[in-house]
Amino acid sequence: MGRYIIRRLIQAIPVLLGATLLIYAIVFALPGDPIAALAGDKRLDPNIVKVLREQYHLNDPFLVQYWHYLTGLFRGDFGATFAGVPVTDIMAGKFQVTINLAGTALVMEAVIGVGLGLYAALRHGKAQDSLILAATLVLISVPTLVTGFMLQLLLGVKLKQAGIDLFPVAGVAEGLRSYLLPGFVLAGASIAYLTRLTRTSLVETLRADYIRTAVAKGLPRRRVVGRHALRNALIPLITFLGADLGTLMGGAVITEAIFNLPGIGQQLFTSVYLREQPVVVGIVTVLVLIYILANLVVDLLYAVLDPRIRYE
């Protein structure tokens, strides 16, 4: 097991290098001058522009700029913005908001998605099953932007006007309550996909021979479903949830904009606009690390769910 973990961590190094190189190249290719964008409509003194361009290696070729960034990254230095603010200071506060949002969305996705999928599988072919499938199709079809504004209006504004203050409309001032509505909006499509995946996996598992044997032995239905069917059906669900964690964190831009959450999504959008290479690459690097670690944890959970799986 230990050798497997070390091997996976070593394999992550070229992935990180490739991701940082690709993102740095994309930001480098964007039109415009980041120093000019820093000044806005004002015109900077040419001497100041020269000093700043030399300080941030903007006059160097692309590969030289990337090498300067990479050597700093290996020392744990993510660099600084063109305004002199350390990237780590920016990410510290922003990532906390996005982690809270993505964590809330992931919990909702797991609880609602697996719960509805289990319910639909146990009532396969009945009206409840068809209703759940239709509801998930609606969630998949409606864009996140539409779902966000609609729920914000109905559950945030209209209910508050009626004297029922359940969900804050924007911001993070009210702690966990501030993340409930945006968390559901962010997880909406994933809940639908996980519900369908759970239903399909369980329906297939419930038809297996060992399930028929368990039923023939007279085991209670709850034990058959919970201990035998659901446990074996969890492997594809865990895979989906692990991969979806990175998707939730990276795809929070629209949700954070709708609910005015000062997270990493808004910061990433602003940094791309200002061509802040260190900020963009730093954020992407951390997101890639989270994605790699999440998939490593998923692989290790396989052995817990299925004792036949062993990593040498």
XYZ file of C-alpha atoms in Angstrom:
312
model
C 0.000 0.000 0.000
C 2.793 2.409 0.923
C 4.646 1.775 -2.346
C 1.420 2.330 -4.270
C 0.849 5.731 -2.607
C 4.437 6.814 -3.281
C 4.141 5.703 -6.917
C 0.920 7.669 -7.360
C 2.473 10.791 -5.818
C 5.471 10.507 -8.160
C 3.107 10.150 -11.117
C 1.432 13.391 -10.030
C 4.607 15.420 -10.665
C 4.397 15.425 -14.508
C 0.666 16.134 -14.239
C 1.398 19.218 -12.143
C 4.159 20.340 -14.479
C 1.949 19.893 -17.529
C -0.975 21.739 -15.938
C 1.144 24.699 -14.835
C 2.894 24.909 -18.218
C -0.396 24.821 -20.136
C -2.125 27.438 -17.978
C 0.949 29.689 -17.953
C 1.108 29.482 -21.756
C -2.590 30.351 -22.104
C -2.301 33.397 -19.839
C 0.945 34.431 -21.557
C -0.831 34.332 -24.937
C -3.653 36.638 -23.835
C -3.595 40.053 -25.547
C -2.810 43.230 -23.621
C -0.192 44.469 -21.197
C -0.675 43.445 -17.531
C 1.230 46.520 -16.324
C -1.087 48.791 -18.309
C -4.101 46.908 -16.916
C -2.758 47.493 -13.420
C -2.878 51.275 -13.935
C -6.373 51.298 -15.427
C -7.145 54.455 -17.403
C -4.105 56.274 -16.032
C -0.809 56.439 -17.897
C 2.193 55.191 -15.967
C 5.590 56.804 -16.087
C 7.790 54.905 -18.610
C 10.523 54.473 -15.992
C 8.058 52.823 -13.600
C 6.826 50.551 -16.388
C 10.425 49.560 -17.193
C 11.201 48.751 -13.553
C 8.016 46.681 -13.143
C 8.600 44.735 -16.351
C 12.132 43.890 -15.249
C 11.001 43.017 -11.729
C 8.403 40.522 -12.983
C 10.552 39.254 -15.907
C 7.971 40.391 -18.469
C 10.689 41.229 -21.002
C 12.024 37.662 -20.914
C 10.910 34.910 -23.335
C 8.038 32.654 -22.279
C 10.163 29.691 -21.177
C 12.421 31.937 -19.094
C 9.389 33.471 -17.369
C 7.966 30.004 -16.717
C 11.309 28.799 -15.323
C 11.437 31.711 -12.862
C 7.908 30.845 -11.719
C 8.629 27.110 -11.482
C 11.789 27.502 -9.413
C 9.881 29.695 -6.974
C 7.049 27.181 -6.857
C 9.408 24.368 -5.850
C 10.545 26.580 -2.950
C 6.935 27.028 -1.867
C 6.769 30.569 -3.267
C 3.693 31.095 -5.437
C 4.888 34.560 -6.349
C 3.079 37.886 -6.039
C 0.595 39.916 -8.033
C 1.713 42.917 -10.047
C 0.476 45.009 -7.125
C 2.932 43.220 -4.813
C 0.384 41.114 -2.886
C 1.619 37.533 -2.181
C -0.461 34.948 -4.024
C -0.641 32.764 -0.898
C -2.354 35.607 0.985
C -4.953 35.913 -1.778
C -5.603 32.181 -1.952
C -5.812 31.721 1.832
C -9.046 33.667 2.224
C -10.565 32.864 -1.160
C -10.009 29.123 -0.990
C -11.744 28.907 2.389
C -14.967 30.236 0.863
C -14.762 27.894 -2.146
C -13.905 24.877 0.041
C -16.944 25.619 2.222
C -19.126 25.964 -0.877
C -17.791 22.826 -2.594
C -17.949 20.844 0.669
C -21.581 21.823 1.207
C -22.378 20.915 -2.397
C -20.584 17.550 -2.104
C -22.472 16.600 1.070
C -25.795 17.554 -0.535
C -24.857 15.631 -3.660
C -23.975 12.483 -1.711
C -26.986 12.541 0.618
C -29.663 13.580 -1.883
C -28.213 11.780 -4.903
C -27.641 8.420 -3.194
C -30.903 8.697 -1.254
C -33.057 9.406 -4.312
C -31.206 6.812 -6.369
C -31.755 4.170 -3.687
C -35.442 5.061 -3.437
C -35.865 4.922 -7.225
C -34.035 1.582 -7.499
C -36.230 -0.030 -4.836
C -39.305 1.168 -6.742
C -37.975 0.352 -10.179
C -40.639 0.651 -12.885
C -43.186 2.347 -10.606
C -44.553 5.895 -10.660
C -42.042 7.136 -8.048
C -39.179 5.892 -10.201
C -40.492 7.696 -13.279
C -41.060 10.907 -11.295
C -37.484 10.915 -9.981
C -36.081 10.274 -13.469
C -38.151 13.179 -14.849
C -36.983 15.500 -12.044
C -33.322 14.634 -12.642
C -33.764 15.274 -16.361
C -35.060 18.770 -15.559
C -32.073 19.443 -13.273
C -29.661 18.358 -15.993
C -31.407 20.381 -18.702
C -31.697 23.733 -16.887
C -28.433 25.768 -16.872
C -26.856 26.610 -13.529
C -27.281 30.320 -14.248
C -31.066 29.936 -14.584
C -31.373 27.646 -11.559
C -29.327 30.029 -9.423
C -31.291 33.180 -10.221
C -34.632 31.351 -9.961
C -33.934 29.844 -6.534
C -32.378 33.085 -5.336
C -35.564 34.929 -6.290
C -38.043 32.359 -4.965
C -36.320 31.057 -1.822
C -34.215 34.108 -0.999
C -36.263 37.152 -1.944
C -39.918 36.070 -2.126
C -39.851 34.005 1.065
C -38.161 36.841 2.936
C -40.854 39.241 1.726
C -43.422 36.776 3.100
C -41.687 36.887 6.494
C -39.800 33.585 6.148
C -36.061 34.154 6.225
C -34.577 30.755 5.351
C -31.732 31.487 2.933
C -29.506 34.574 2.611
C -29.560 36.117 -0.850
C -25.844 36.897 -1.062
C -22.584 37.016 0.879
C -21.156 34.784 3.602
C -22.073 36.835 6.673
C -24.469 34.230 8.086
C -22.096 31.276 8.232
C -23.367 27.871 7.129
C -26.770 29.232 6.067
C -25.000 31.355 3.462
C -23.759 28.208 1.687
C -26.964 26.118 1.655
C -28.692 27.678 -1.350
C -25.565 28.238 -3.483
C -24.380 24.747 -2.508
C -27.564 23.216 -3.895
C -27.310 25.306 -7.070
C -23.699 24.229 -7.580
C -24.527 20.566 -6.946
C -27.806 20.515 -8.916
C -26.624 18.761 -12.065
C -24.293 16.470 -10.088
C -27.203 15.410 -7.843
C -29.157 14.440 -10.945
C -26.256 12.454 -12.439
C -25.495 10.711 -9.125
C -29.175 9.829 -8.643
C -29.291 8.165 -12.048
C -25.948 6.427 -11.495
C -27.056 5.118 -8.075
C -30.349 3.879 -9.480
C -28.703 2.097 -12.423
C -25.958 0.550 -10.296
C -28.391 -0.691 -7.642
C -30.903 -2.068 -10.130
C -28.112 -4.064 -11.752
C -26.728 -5.220 -8.388
C -30.146 -6.303 -7.093
C -30.399 -8.685 -10.053
C -27.126 -10.430 -9.182
C -27.087 -14.099 -8.141
C -25.618 -13.447 -4.693
C -28.513 -11.079 -3.920
C -31.013 -13.788 -4.906
C -29.110 -16.192 -2.642
C -29.272 -13.737 0.272
C -33.021 -13.310 -0.233
C -33.503 -17.087 -0.498
C -31.719 -17.525 2.855
C -34.392 -15.359 4.433
C -32.214 -12.355 5.276
C -34.154 -9.179 6.078
C -34.614 -6.860 3.084
C -32.870 -4.004 4.887
C -29.768 -6.148 5.420
C -29.797 -7.419 1.844
C -30.001 -3.897 0.431
C -27.747 -2.122 2.928
C -24.987 -4.651 3.526
C -24.844 -6.567 0.246
C -26.363 -4.533 -2.593
C -25.520 -0.948 -1.618
C -21.966 -1.695 -0.513
C -21.096 -3.279 -3.869
C -22.905 -0.535 -5.774
C -20.889 2.171 -3.971
C -17.686 1.726 -5.993
C -18.847 3.664 -9.104
C -20.543 6.214 -6.829
C -17.331 6.869 -4.879
C -15.478 7.237 -8.186
C -18.002 9.819 -9.365
C -17.905 11.784 -6.095
C -14.109 11.857 -6.023
C -13.878 13.161 -9.579
C -16.703 15.616 -8.975
C -14.947 17.340 -6.056
C -12.479 18.984 -8.433
C -15.321 19.843 -10.816
C -17.294 21.528 -8.041
C -14.329 23.637 -6.927
C -13.282 24.576 -10.445
C -16.834 25.203 -11.649
C -17.923 27.523 -8.856
C -17.369 30.712 -10.894
C -21.019 31.172 -11.921
C -22.438 30.227 -8.516
C -20.055 32.558 -6.685
C -20.982 35.379 -9.043
C -24.748 34.856 -8.562
C -24.550 34.775 -4.764
C -21.679 37.271 -4.456
C -19.378 34.813 -2.699
C -15.753 36.024 -2.484
C -14.301 32.679 -3.497
C -11.592 31.362 -5.754
C -13.851 31.363 -8.827
C -14.299 35.126 -8.838
C -10.604 35.600 -8.103
C -9.661 33.335 -11.001
C -11.889 35.289 -13.394
C -10.423 38.616 -12.249
C -6.854 37.340 -12.472
C -7.333 36.042 -16.025
C -8.752 39.418 -17.016
C -5.730 41.215 -15.495
C -3.273 38.606 -16.853
C -1.949 37.834 -13.378
C -0.026 34.684 -14.313
C 1.177 33.815 -10.786
C -2.352 33.991 -9.352
C -3.963 31.974 -12.161
C -1.276 29.281 -12.172
C -1.206 29.165 -8.360
C -4.956 28.599 -8.162
C -4.881 25.942 -10.891
C -1.931 24.194 -9.206
C -3.832 23.889 -5.924
C -6.964 22.688 -7.762
C -4.931 20.024 -9.575
C -3.413 18.903 -6.250
C -6.881 18.615 -4.702
C -8.078 16.608 -7.700
C -5.090 14.243 -7.529
C -5.432 13.692 -3.761
C -9.199 13.145 -4.068
C -8.652 10.448 -6.691
C -5.941 8.838 -4.552
C -8.349 8.667 -1.596
C -10.997 7.151 -3.892
C -8.572 4.444 -5.039
C -7.744 3.599 -1.421
C -11.445 3.409 -0.530
C -11.906 0.705 -3.165
C -9.989 -1.729 -0.941
C -12.254 -0.844 1.999
C -15.451 -1.416 0.011
C -14.222 -4.523 -1.807
C -11.701 -6.709 0.115
C -10.775 -8.441 -3.179
C -8.997 -5.252 -4.312
C -5.408 -5.026 -3.109
C -2.613 -2.595 -4.014
C 0.838 -4.136 -4.056
